[in-house]
Amino acid sequence: MPPAETPAEVTECWDEYLASVTEGGESSSELIFSSLLSNTQPQLIVSGQHETQAGWHFPAGRGLAEELQCPLWQFPTASYYPPIDSTVGFEVTWRVWEKVDESATAAEPLPFTNASMDFTVMSYNILADDLLQANQELYTHCPLEVLDWSYRCSLLLEEIQEWEPDILCLQEVQENHYHQQLYPALSQMGYTCVYKRRTGTKRDGCATCYRSSCFSEVSVATLEFFRPETELLDRHNVGIIVLLRPVVMNGSVVKAKGPPLCVANTHLLFNPRRGDVKLAQLAIMLAEINSVIKSCNAKGEHCNLILCGDFNSIPSMPLYQLITTGELYFQGLPACMISGQKNLSHRAYGHRLCVPLWPSSLGITDRCQHTTASKEESKSESQRSGKGQYSHDFMRQLRFCPTACIRPLDLQLIPGVTNITPDASSVNQPDKSFSHTISHQLDLDRRRTATWDPSAGAFAIRGLKLIGSLSLLSEDVLWSMKGLPNDIFPSDHLSLLARFQLDLNAA
Amino acid sequence: MNNKFDALKDDDSGDHDQDQGSPKDSEKEKTEDEDKDQNSSKRKMVVPGAGEHPLQYNYTFWYSRRTPGRPASTQSYEQNIKPIGGFASVEQFWRFYSHMIRPGDMTGHSDFHLFKEGIKPMWEDDANKMGGKWIIRLRKGLASRCWENLILAMLGEQFMVGEEICGAVVSVRFQEDIISIWNKTASDQATTARIRDTLRRVLNLPPNTIMEYKTHTDSIKYSMGRLPWTGEP
C-alpha cells in the first residue's frame, strides 16, 4: 500500500522519527556503537571495479560483551600501531594508512605510465551541534566538555590538518558554524568550499571542499531532495556535486591537467523505516551525477566519479547494493529493510515497495536518469549509429505520443481485432515504463561484500585507482575511549579517508 | 506444392507453425488482391512523418484467423490472412499497435504477423524460402508481453544480424501461444545463434525455456507428409 493513501497513517506511522529522533541519532546510547562503525557511517564509494578485499586493520578482537566483562581491558600492544612519530603529537594517528592489497592489482596491471597524481578524499559526518543538543540522551556517556562545539571544532580542524585531504566531503555542517569557523579556517588551509544547507528548519547541511592547488572547478550543482509536488519526497535532505579538473602545478606554472573528476556528497534521510524515500533521494542524486558525466562524455572526456556521503544505510543491504552493483530488484521489499540500519523485521508487515517507486512526474527513470536525458541519449544513440537502432525503453516512451493515438486511416476495421482505442491511462501506462528493478549506469564500485570496509579498495577501469585508505578503529578501541565523541575524535562518526592515483593521460 | 494453409484448418490440436504457408489453390485470387493492395500502398508510399523516428525498414502488420466450422476448402487465402497496414517510423508503429488487440486477449485460432515491407508471411516468399524460424511456445498469459518485446527488438534493430530478419509471428492457440521470428538463411548458424541469444535477452526467458529452430523447407516437407488432423508430433 502506498504511504500516500491514508494521511492519518502517514502522521502516525511514517513521521514518528521526525518528531523525537533526528538524523544521526538512535534512541539509546547502546545503539550508537552499532551505528558507529556501520549503520550511519559516512561512506565513500569510488568509481571503478576492483578485485581486492583488504582486511580490518585490527585483528578480530573481543566482542562487545566480553569487553564489558573486562573493563580494564588494555590497548593492544604497540605492535598494532606504527611507531608514533614524536613530531606528531596528534593522537588520531592511531589510525594508520593501509595500502590496497597489491596482490589484487597484479592480475590487472595498471596502465599508468608517467603522468599521474595522488590525492586523498575524506568523507566525514561531523555531528551538527544543533542535532547533538536536540538529542542529548544519545550522548550521556560523554563528558560534557567533549560535547562542546568549540572544542569539537578545534579537534575537527586538527584532524583535517593532520590528514590534509585534498578533497573533503562533510555532512552535518551547521550553517552558522560553517560561516563563522569552518569556512574561514578551511579557506586559510587552502580549500575552496561549496556549502549547501538543508531545506526546511534544520540548520545543518553538506560541504564539499577541495584544495585549490590541486583542482580547479569546472561546475557545481547543489541538490534539494525536497520536492513539494511529489508526496514521497517531503524530507529536507540535500546533496552537492562538483566537477573538478585536476591540476598539477609546478610553482605557478600549470604542468598538467587531468581528466575531469566528479565528486558527489550527500546525507540521505535517517529514518530507518523510509527506505522508499532514501531510494528516491538517491535516484535524484544518481540522475544528476549521470547528467554531469554525460556532459563530459559529450565533449569526448572520460569522467571519474567519487561518491561520498552519509547514506544512512549499511553494506549488503538494498540501498547499498543499488549503488555498488548498479541494480536493485525492489518489488515487495519492506521499506524498513532497505537501509538495514536496524532489524525492523518484526515490523516488516509495513509498507512494501512496489512499482513505480516514484511518480513519473519526478522526471527520473528507473535507470536513475533524467527522463529527458534518457530520451536524448537514445536519440543520439540512434542517430550516431545511423542504423535505426532503438531500445525498448526509448520506443515505449513514444507509445502514446500524439501521432500514435490517431487511428490510421488505412487500418482495416476488424471487429475485436483492430477496433481498440489507445488508452494512455490504462494500467499499461505510464508506469509500465517503470520496471521492478531500478538501476544506474554509473561506474561505481561493483563489488562490496557484507562487511563494509573502507580499505576494500576500488579500481577505476580507466584513470582512477585506489591505493590506500585509513584504517578504522575497532569497537573495542572505541569503547575504551568512552565512545564517541571523545577527546580525540570530535564526532559520533569517524572520518573516512582514501588515497587515489589519477592517471592524467586518461582524459 | 501442397496446400499447407488448408492443411491446418481442420487441426485444432495445438498446431502452430504450419499457418504461415500459402494455399496454392487460391494463389491467383490472393495475388490479384495483393496487387491491388500493393498498388494502393505504393501510391501512398509509407514514409516517416516529419520529426518522427524512422525505422531501418518499413514493416507490414498481417492478421489471420481460422474461421471455425467452415470446411477448409471454401476458405480463400485472403479470408485468413490480410495485411492490416504498414509503417515506417516508431510513431507509426504505435499508431497501429495501439489500435490492435493484444495477442493475449485474442480468442480462437488467430495470428499476428509483422514482416518487412515486401516480404509475405509465407514460406514461399523469396526472402523466406531458404529461411527458417525460431519458435518459442508460451504458456497462456505471456504472449502479449513477449510479443511486444519481440517486435520492439526487431523494429529497433536489436538483433544485429544485418538484413537477415524477415518478420515475426504470434500464434494464439487453444492451450498455448507461440511466438516465432523468421530469418532468411536457415543454414547460417552464426546468425541463428545470434538471434537465439538476443531472443533470450529481450524476452527475458527463463533458462529452461525450450527454443526450437525450424527450417521452412522442413516445415513444408513435414506438412506435405502428414495428415491434416494429426497435429504436431
XYZ file of C-alpha atoms in Angstrom, chain B residues 71-229:
159
model
C -14.835 -26.508 -44.469
C -11.274 -25.690 -45.225
C -11.626 -25.803 -48.945
C -14.111 -22.981 -49.057
C -11.891 -20.592 -47.240
C -9.881 -18.435 -49.525
C -6.496 -17.263 -48.539
C -7.385 -13.654 -48.059
C -10.090 -14.550 -45.651
C -7.425 -15.953 -43.466
C -4.515 -13.613 -43.768
C -4.789 -9.981 -44.544
C -2.436 -7.051 -44.374
C -3.598 -4.605 -41.740
C -1.277 -1.737 -42.539
C 2.278 -0.598 -42.994
C 4.508 1.835 -41.160
C 7.944 3.410 -41.404
C 8.586 5.031 -38.024
C 8.366 4.219 -34.324
C 5.428 6.586 -34.001
C 3.559 4.996 -36.880
C 4.181 1.567 -35.418
C 2.484 2.584 -32.188
C -0.430 4.001 -34.170
C -1.187 0.564 -35.500
C -0.196 -1.369 -32.456
C -2.283 0.757 -30.099
C -5.402 0.198 -32.165
C -4.913 -3.544 -32.272
C -5.920 -6.108 -29.711
C -3.117 -7.594 -27.594
C -2.371 -11.159 -28.632
C -3.138 -12.360 -25.130
C -6.662 -11.018 -25.462
C -7.322 -12.706 -28.781
C -9.631 -15.671 -28.919
C -9.640 -18.631 -31.189
C -7.089 -19.652 -33.697
C -5.506 -16.314 -34.631
C -2.153 -14.905 -35.624
C -0.489 -11.564 -35.968
C 2.379 -11.378 -38.434
C 4.768 -8.487 -38.641
C 7.009 -8.642 -41.697
C 9.306 -6.318 -43.510
C 7.574 -4.479 -46.322
C 7.649 -6.613 -49.422
C 8.057 -9.936 -47.606
C 4.914 -12.004 -47.364
C 4.474 -14.095 -44.236
C 4.740 -17.260 -46.284
C 7.357 -19.924 -46.680
C 7.349 -19.483 -50.435
C 8.305 -15.840 -50.446
C 11.728 -15.378 -51.999
C 13.018 -13.906 -48.773
C 11.795 -16.884 -46.788
C 12.302 -19.913 -48.964
C 15.845 -20.588 -47.777
C 14.999 -19.463 -44.288
C 13.726 -20.745 -41.025
C 12.423 -19.586 -37.699
C 12.985 -19.749 -34.004
C 9.872 -20.967 -32.203
C 9.056 -20.402 -28.562
C 5.982 -21.945 -27.027
C 4.492 -19.946 -24.209
C 2.046 -20.902 -21.566
C -1.079 -18.790 -21.612
C -0.697 -15.338 -20.163
C 2.718 -14.484 -21.537
C 2.002 -13.806 -25.186
C 1.231 -10.076 -25.003
C 4.374 -9.160 -23.157
C 6.646 -11.470 -25.125
C 5.220 -10.393 -28.456
C 5.714 -6.743 -27.648
C 9.276 -7.342 -26.512
C 9.976 -9.393 -29.595
C 8.699 -6.908 -32.133
C 10.271 -3.929 -30.379
C 13.596 -5.739 -30.583
C 13.022 -6.405 -34.259
C 11.874 -2.881 -35.114
C 14.687 -1.381 -33.011
C 17.291 -3.423 -34.910
C 18.492 -5.154 -31.797
C 19.206 -8.490 -33.413
C 22.249 -7.134 -35.211
C 22.198 -9.714 -37.979
C 22.234 -7.377 -40.912
C 19.314 -7.941 -43.246
C 18.644 -11.474 -42.061
C 15.431 -10.848 -40.153
C 12.242 -11.284 -42.202
C 9.494 -10.956 -39.660
C 7.803 -12.261 -36.552
C 4.606 -14.150 -35.804
C 2.477 -14.634 -32.726
C 0.028 -17.524 -32.886
C -2.754 -17.857 -30.376
C -3.826 -21.445 -29.901
C -6.070 -23.402 -27.630
C -3.741 -24.231 -24.789
C -0.619 -22.288 -25.586
C 0.677 -19.392 -27.600
C 3.653 -19.456 -29.916
C 5.926 -16.688 -30.970
C 8.436 -17.037 -33.752
C 10.934 -14.952 -35.624
C 11.847 -15.690 -39.206
C 15.170 -15.185 -40.884
C 16.426 -15.508 -44.435
C 19.198 -18.056 -44.263
C 18.497 -21.135 -42.204
C 21.960 -22.504 -42.877
C 23.733 -19.503 -41.375
C 24.392 -20.819 -37.905
C 26.156 -17.722 -36.645
C 23.071 -15.724 -37.474
C 20.599 -18.139 -35.983
C 22.680 -18.394 -32.813
C 22.788 -14.657 -32.503
C 19.055 -14.396 -32.982
C 18.542 -17.028 -30.298
C 20.749 -15.184 -27.832
C 19.075 -11.880 -28.499
C 15.678 -13.515 -28.049
C 16.693 -14.889 -24.696
C 17.842 -11.490 -23.616
C 14.985 -9.343 -24.850
C 12.244 -11.753 -23.874
C 13.884 -12.361 -20.531
C 13.181 -16.042 -20.905
C 13.782 -18.488 -18.100
C 16.932 -20.533 -18.776
C 14.947 -23.710 -19.276
C 12.733 -22.266 -21.987
C 12.776 -24.535 -24.992
C 13.612 -22.782 -28.217
C 13.305 -24.675 -31.413
C 14.707 -23.770 -34.798
C 12.844 -24.986 -37.817
C 13.816 -24.509 -41.430
C 10.941 -23.663 -43.698
C 11.887 -26.488 -46.054
C 11.420 -28.917 -43.183
C 8.127 -27.335 -42.363
C 6.992 -27.748 -45.947
C 8.106 -31.361 -46.173
C 6.587 -32.151 -42.878
C 3.340 -30.506 -43.731
C 3.132 -32.423 -47.015
C 3.821 -35.713 -45.425
C 1.216 -35.704 -42.772
C -2.485 -35.788 -42.495
C -4.076 -32.508 -41.688
C -5.581 -33.581 -38.384
